[in-house]
Short mmCIF file of C-alpha atoms and ligand atoms in Angstrom, two decimals:
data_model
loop_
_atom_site.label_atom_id
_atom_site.label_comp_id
_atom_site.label_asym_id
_atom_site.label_seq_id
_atom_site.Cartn_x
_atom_site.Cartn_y
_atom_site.Cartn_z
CA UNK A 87 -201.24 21.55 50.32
CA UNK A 88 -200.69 17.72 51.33
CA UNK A 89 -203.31 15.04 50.09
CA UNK A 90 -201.80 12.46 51.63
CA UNK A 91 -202.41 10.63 54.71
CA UNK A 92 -201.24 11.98 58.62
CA UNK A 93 -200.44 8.16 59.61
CA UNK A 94 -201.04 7.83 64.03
CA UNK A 95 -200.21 4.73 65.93
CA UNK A 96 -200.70 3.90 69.73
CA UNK A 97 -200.07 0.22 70.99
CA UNK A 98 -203.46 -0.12 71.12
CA UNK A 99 -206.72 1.76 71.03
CA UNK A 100 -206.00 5.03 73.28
CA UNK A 101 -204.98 6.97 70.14
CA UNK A 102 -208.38 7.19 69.00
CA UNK A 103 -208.54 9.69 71.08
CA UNK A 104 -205.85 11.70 69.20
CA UNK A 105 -208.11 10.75 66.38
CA UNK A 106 -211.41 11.71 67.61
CA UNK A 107 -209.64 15.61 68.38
CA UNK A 108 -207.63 15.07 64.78
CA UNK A 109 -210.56 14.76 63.10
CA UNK A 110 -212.55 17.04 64.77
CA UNK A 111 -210.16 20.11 64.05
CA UNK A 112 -209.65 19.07 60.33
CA UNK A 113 -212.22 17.29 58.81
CA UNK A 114 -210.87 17.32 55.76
CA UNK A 115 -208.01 15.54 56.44
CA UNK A 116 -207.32 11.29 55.53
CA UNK A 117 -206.23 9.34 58.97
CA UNK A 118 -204.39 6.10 58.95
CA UNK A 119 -204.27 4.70 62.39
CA UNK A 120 -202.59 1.82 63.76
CA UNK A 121 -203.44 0.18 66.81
CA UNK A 122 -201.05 -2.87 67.86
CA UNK A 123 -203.53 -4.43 69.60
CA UNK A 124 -201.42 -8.05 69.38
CA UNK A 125 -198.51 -6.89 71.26
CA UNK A 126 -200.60 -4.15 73.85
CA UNK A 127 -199.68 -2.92 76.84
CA UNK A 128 -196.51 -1.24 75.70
CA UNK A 129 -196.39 0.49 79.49
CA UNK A 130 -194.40 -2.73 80.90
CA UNK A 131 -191.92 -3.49 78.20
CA UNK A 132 -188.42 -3.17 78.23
CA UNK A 133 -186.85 0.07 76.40
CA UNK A 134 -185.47 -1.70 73.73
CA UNK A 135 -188.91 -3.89 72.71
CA UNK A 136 -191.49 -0.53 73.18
CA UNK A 137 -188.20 1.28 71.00
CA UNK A 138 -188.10 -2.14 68.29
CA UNK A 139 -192.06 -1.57 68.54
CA UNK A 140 -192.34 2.10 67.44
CA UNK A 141 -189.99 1.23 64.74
CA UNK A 142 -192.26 -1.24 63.16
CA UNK A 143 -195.38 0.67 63.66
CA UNK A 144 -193.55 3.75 61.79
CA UNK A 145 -192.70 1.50 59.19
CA UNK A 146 -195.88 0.04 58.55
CA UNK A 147 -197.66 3.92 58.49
CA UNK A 148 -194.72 4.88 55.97
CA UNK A 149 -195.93 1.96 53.66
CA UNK A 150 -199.77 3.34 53.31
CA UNK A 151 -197.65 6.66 51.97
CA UNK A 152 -198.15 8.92 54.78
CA UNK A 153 -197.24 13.09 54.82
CA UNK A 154 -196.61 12.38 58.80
CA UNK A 155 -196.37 10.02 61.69
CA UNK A 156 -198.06 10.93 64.87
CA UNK A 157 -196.98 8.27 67.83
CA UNK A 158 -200.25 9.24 70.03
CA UNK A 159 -199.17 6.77 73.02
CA UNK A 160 -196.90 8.60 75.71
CA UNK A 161 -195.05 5.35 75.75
CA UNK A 162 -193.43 5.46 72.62
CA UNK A 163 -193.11 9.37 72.72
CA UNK A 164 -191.09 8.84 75.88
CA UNK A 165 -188.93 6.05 74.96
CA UNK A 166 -189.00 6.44 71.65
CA UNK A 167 -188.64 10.05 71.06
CA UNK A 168 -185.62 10.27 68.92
CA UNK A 169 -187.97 8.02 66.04
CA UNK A 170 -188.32 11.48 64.66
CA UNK A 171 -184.71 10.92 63.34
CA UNK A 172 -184.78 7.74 61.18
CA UNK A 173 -188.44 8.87 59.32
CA UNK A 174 -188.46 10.45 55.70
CA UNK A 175 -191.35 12.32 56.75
CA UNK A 176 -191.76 14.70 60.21
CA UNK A 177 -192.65 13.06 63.65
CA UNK A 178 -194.41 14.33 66.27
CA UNK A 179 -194.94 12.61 69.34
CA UNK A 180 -197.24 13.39 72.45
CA UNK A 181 -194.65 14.68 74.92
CA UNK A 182 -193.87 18.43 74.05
CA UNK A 183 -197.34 19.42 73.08
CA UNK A 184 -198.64 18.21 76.17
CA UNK A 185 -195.38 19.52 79.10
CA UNK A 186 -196.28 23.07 77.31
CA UNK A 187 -200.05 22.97 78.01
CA UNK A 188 -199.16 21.75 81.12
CA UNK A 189 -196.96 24.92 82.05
CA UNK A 190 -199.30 26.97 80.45
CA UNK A 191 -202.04 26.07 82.72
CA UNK A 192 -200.36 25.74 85.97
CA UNK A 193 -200.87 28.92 88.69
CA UNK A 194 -199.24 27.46 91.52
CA UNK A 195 -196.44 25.51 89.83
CA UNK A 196 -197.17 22.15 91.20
CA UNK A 197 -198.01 19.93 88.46
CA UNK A 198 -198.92 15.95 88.78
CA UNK A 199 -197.87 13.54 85.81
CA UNK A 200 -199.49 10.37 85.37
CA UNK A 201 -198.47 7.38 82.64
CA UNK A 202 -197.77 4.63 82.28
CA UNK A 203 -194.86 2.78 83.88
CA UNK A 204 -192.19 2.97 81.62
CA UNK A 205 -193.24 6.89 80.85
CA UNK A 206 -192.91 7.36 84.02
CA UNK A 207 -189.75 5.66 84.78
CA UNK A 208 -188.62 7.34 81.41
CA UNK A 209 -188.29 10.77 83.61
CA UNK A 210 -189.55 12.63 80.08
CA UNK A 211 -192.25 14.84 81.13
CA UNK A 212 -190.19 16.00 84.47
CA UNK A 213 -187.24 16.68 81.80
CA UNK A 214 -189.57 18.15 79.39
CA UNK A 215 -191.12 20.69 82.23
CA UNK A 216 -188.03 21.09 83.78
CA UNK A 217 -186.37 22.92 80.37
CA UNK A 218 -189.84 25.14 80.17
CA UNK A 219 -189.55 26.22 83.56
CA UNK A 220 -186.92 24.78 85.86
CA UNK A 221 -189.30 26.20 88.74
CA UNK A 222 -192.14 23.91 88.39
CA UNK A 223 -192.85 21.02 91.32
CA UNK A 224 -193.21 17.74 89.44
CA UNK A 225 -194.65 14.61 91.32
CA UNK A 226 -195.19 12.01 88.96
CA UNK A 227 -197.01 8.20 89.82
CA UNK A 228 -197.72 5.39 87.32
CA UNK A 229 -201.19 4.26 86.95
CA UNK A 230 -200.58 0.73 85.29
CA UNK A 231 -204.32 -0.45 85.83
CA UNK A 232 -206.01 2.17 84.00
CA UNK A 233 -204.95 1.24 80.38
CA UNK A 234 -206.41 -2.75 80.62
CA UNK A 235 -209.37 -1.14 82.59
CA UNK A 236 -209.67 1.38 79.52
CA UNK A 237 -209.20 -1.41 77.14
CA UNK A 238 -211.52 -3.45 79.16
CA UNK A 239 -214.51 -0.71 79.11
CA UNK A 240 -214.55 0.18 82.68
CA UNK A 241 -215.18 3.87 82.43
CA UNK A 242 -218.45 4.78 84.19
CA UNK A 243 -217.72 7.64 87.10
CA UNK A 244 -220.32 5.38 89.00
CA UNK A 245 -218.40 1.97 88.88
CA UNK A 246 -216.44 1.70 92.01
CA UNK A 247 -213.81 -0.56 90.22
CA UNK A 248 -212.28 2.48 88.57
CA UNK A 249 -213.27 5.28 91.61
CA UNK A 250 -210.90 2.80 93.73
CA UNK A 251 -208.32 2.30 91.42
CA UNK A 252 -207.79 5.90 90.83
CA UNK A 253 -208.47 7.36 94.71
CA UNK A 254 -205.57 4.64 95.22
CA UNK A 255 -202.87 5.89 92.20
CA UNK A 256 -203.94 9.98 92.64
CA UNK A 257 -204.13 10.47 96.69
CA UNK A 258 -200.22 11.12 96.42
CA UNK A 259 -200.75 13.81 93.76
CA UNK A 260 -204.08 15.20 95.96
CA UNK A 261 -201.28 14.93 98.88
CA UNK A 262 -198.92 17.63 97.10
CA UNK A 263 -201.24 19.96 95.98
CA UNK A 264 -201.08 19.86 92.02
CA UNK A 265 -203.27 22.02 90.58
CA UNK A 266 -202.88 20.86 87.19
CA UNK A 267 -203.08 16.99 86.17
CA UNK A 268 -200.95 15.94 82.73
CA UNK A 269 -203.11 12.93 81.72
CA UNK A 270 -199.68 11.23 80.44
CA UNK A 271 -201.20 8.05 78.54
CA UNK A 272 -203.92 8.38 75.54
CA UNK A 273 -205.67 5.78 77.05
CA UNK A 274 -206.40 8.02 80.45
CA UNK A 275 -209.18 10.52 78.41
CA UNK A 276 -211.39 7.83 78.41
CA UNK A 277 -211.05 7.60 82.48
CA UNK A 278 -211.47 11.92 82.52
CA UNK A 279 -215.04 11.46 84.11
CA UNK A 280 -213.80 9.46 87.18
CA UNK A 281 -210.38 11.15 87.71
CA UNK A 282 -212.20 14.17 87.46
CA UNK A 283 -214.46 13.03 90.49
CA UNK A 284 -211.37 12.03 92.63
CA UNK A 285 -208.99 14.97 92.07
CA UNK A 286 -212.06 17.71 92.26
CA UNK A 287 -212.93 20.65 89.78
CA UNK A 288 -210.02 23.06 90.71
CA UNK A 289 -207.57 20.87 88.94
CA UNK A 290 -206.89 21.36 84.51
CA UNK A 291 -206.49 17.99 83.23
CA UNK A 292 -204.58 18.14 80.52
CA UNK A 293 -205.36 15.25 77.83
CA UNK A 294 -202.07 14.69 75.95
CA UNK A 295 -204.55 13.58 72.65
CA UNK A 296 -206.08 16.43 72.57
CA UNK A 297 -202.68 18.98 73.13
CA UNK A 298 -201.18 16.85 69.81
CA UNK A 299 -203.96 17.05 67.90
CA UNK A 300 -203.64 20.81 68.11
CA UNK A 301 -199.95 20.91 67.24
CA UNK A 302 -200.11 18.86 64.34
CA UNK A 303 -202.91 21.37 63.05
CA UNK A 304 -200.48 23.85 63.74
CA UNK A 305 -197.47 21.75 62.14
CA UNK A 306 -199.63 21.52 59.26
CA UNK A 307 -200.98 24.45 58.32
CA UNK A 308 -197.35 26.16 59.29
CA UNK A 309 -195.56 24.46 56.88
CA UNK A 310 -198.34 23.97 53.92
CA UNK A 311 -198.66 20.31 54.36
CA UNK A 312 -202.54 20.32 55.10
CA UNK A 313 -205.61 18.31 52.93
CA UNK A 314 -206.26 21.00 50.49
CA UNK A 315 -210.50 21.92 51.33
CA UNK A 316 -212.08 20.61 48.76
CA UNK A 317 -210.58 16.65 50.46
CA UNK A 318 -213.49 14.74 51.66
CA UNK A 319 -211.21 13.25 55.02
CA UNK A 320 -211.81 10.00 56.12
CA UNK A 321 -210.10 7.19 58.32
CA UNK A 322 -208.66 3.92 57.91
CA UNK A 323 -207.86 1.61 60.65
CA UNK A 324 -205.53 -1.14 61.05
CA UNK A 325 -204.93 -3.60 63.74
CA UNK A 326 -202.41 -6.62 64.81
CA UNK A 327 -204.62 -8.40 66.71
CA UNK A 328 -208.59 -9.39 65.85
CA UNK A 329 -210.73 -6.75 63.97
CA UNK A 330 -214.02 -8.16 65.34
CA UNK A 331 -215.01 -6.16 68.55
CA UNK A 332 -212.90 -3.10 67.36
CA UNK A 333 -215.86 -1.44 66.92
CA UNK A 334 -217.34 -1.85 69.81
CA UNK A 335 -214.50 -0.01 71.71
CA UNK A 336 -213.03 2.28 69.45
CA UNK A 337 -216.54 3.85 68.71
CA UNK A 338 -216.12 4.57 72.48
CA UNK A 339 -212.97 6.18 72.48
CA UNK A 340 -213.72 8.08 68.86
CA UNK A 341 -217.24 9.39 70.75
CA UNK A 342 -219.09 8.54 67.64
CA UNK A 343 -219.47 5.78 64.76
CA UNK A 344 -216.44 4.32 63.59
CA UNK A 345 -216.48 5.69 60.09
CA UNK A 346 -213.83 3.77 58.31
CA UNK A 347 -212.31 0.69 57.22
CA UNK A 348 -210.91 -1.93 59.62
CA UNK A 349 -208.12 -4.57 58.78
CA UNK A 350 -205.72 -6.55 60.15
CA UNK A 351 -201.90 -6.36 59.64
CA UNK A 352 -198.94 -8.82 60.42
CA UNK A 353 -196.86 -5.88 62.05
CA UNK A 354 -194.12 -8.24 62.93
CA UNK A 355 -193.69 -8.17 58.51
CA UNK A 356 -192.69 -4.52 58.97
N1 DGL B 157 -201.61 4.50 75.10
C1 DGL B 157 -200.29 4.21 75.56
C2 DGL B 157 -199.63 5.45 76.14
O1 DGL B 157 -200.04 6.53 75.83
C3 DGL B 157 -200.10 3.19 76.60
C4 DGL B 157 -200.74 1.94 76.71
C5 DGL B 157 -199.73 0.85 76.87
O2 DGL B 157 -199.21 0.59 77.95
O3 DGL B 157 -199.48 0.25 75.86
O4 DGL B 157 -198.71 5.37 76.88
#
């Protein structure tokens, strides 16, 4: 048994969806989440700033005493997936979790990856399926409007901004045939109702938030590290950029109240 904190950190608010599943499958459980709000989008950095980045944001969760260090942002799990290495405590990023649900799922082999633009330039989740079964059809496309329309609110299946914005990005993937769609960036949950609607029911989409949540339950409980059951879990959030209207959003991506403290950080300090 592990009191202490599982620390999670995204560039910006798409984690919360890691959250949301985190806390859903152990309540009892403290979360420390970073969100680098200052410095988001990751998706169109150079390798070396998204890798300087993750290094920092580690550092910061390793300073509020944490048991682990989820990086719930397919950015940083791509480009930054050695991090694992340099951290006293274990590291789990979104990547694995996520290529095995992916292979689990598929029938016909023909599975669509979508990210952001360094993920996808990255190559990691074609690598990643590729050593679980060198047999599988990857066609991969970055969708580099969907995290500032995510960030932005524009989410209804009705509101033609994002319907067009995805028909445009996924039409390649409808093209080939994927029957299964890895939903590559922990901001693209929030955007499951409308891609949903463009790619039709016949196709799992796999939320990468939701595939690490799991696997961290499973690191967890594996390797006697989780809240022991008589832990009242709760969540602290911290930010780099403004605290007021965090709410508003991240109540959005949690799917419920906010329940927790939120501060601001100078992450460039760390
Ligand atoms: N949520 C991050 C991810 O999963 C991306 C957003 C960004 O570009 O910073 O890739």
């Amino acid at each position: 048994m592990d009191p202490r904190p599982i620390g999670v950190f995204d560039s910006g608010l798409g984690g919360l969806t890691a959250v949301r599943q985190l806390t859903a499958g152990m309540p009892n459980e403290t979360i420390v989440y970073f969100g680098d709000t200052g410095r988001v989008p990751y998706g169109s950095r150079s390798r070396d700033t998204i890798r300087r980045y993750a290094r920092q944001d580690a550092a910061f969760l390793l300073s509020q005493n944490v048991k682990m260090v989820i990086a719930a942002c397919g950015t940083v799990s791509s480009v930054a997936a050695d991090l694992g290495e340099t951290l006293p405590v274990p590291f789990l990023g979104v990547l694995d979790p996520t290529a095995r649900a992916a292979a689990a799922a598929t029938r016909s082999g023909k599975i669509g990856v979508i990210g952001t633009t360094a993920t996808i330039r990255s190559g990691s989740y074609r690598r990643a399926l590729a050593v679980l079964d060198p047999t599988l059809q990857v066609f991969d496309t970055d969708c580099p409007l969907f995290v500032p329309l995510v960030e932005n609110g524009f989410l209804a299946e009705d509101d033609p901004i994002p319907r067009l914005t995805a028909e445009r990005y996924l039409a390649p993937l409808i093209e080939a045939g994927v029957d299964t769609l890895i939903l590559g960036c922990t901001h693209y949950p929030l955007l499951e109702p409308v891609i949903r609607r463009v790619m039709g029911e016949n196709v799992a989409l796999i939320d990468s938030g939701r595939e690490t949540a799991l696997a961290c339950r499973e690191f967890l409980l594996e390797n006697d590290l989780a809240a022991p059951r008589e832990q009242q879990g709760s969540r602290r959030f911290y930010v780099s950029d403004r605290t007021e209207g965090f709410a508003g959003i991240a109540t959005l991506l949690l799917g419920g109240s906010l329940d927790g403290t939120v501060e601001h950080i100078d992450i460039e300090s760390y």
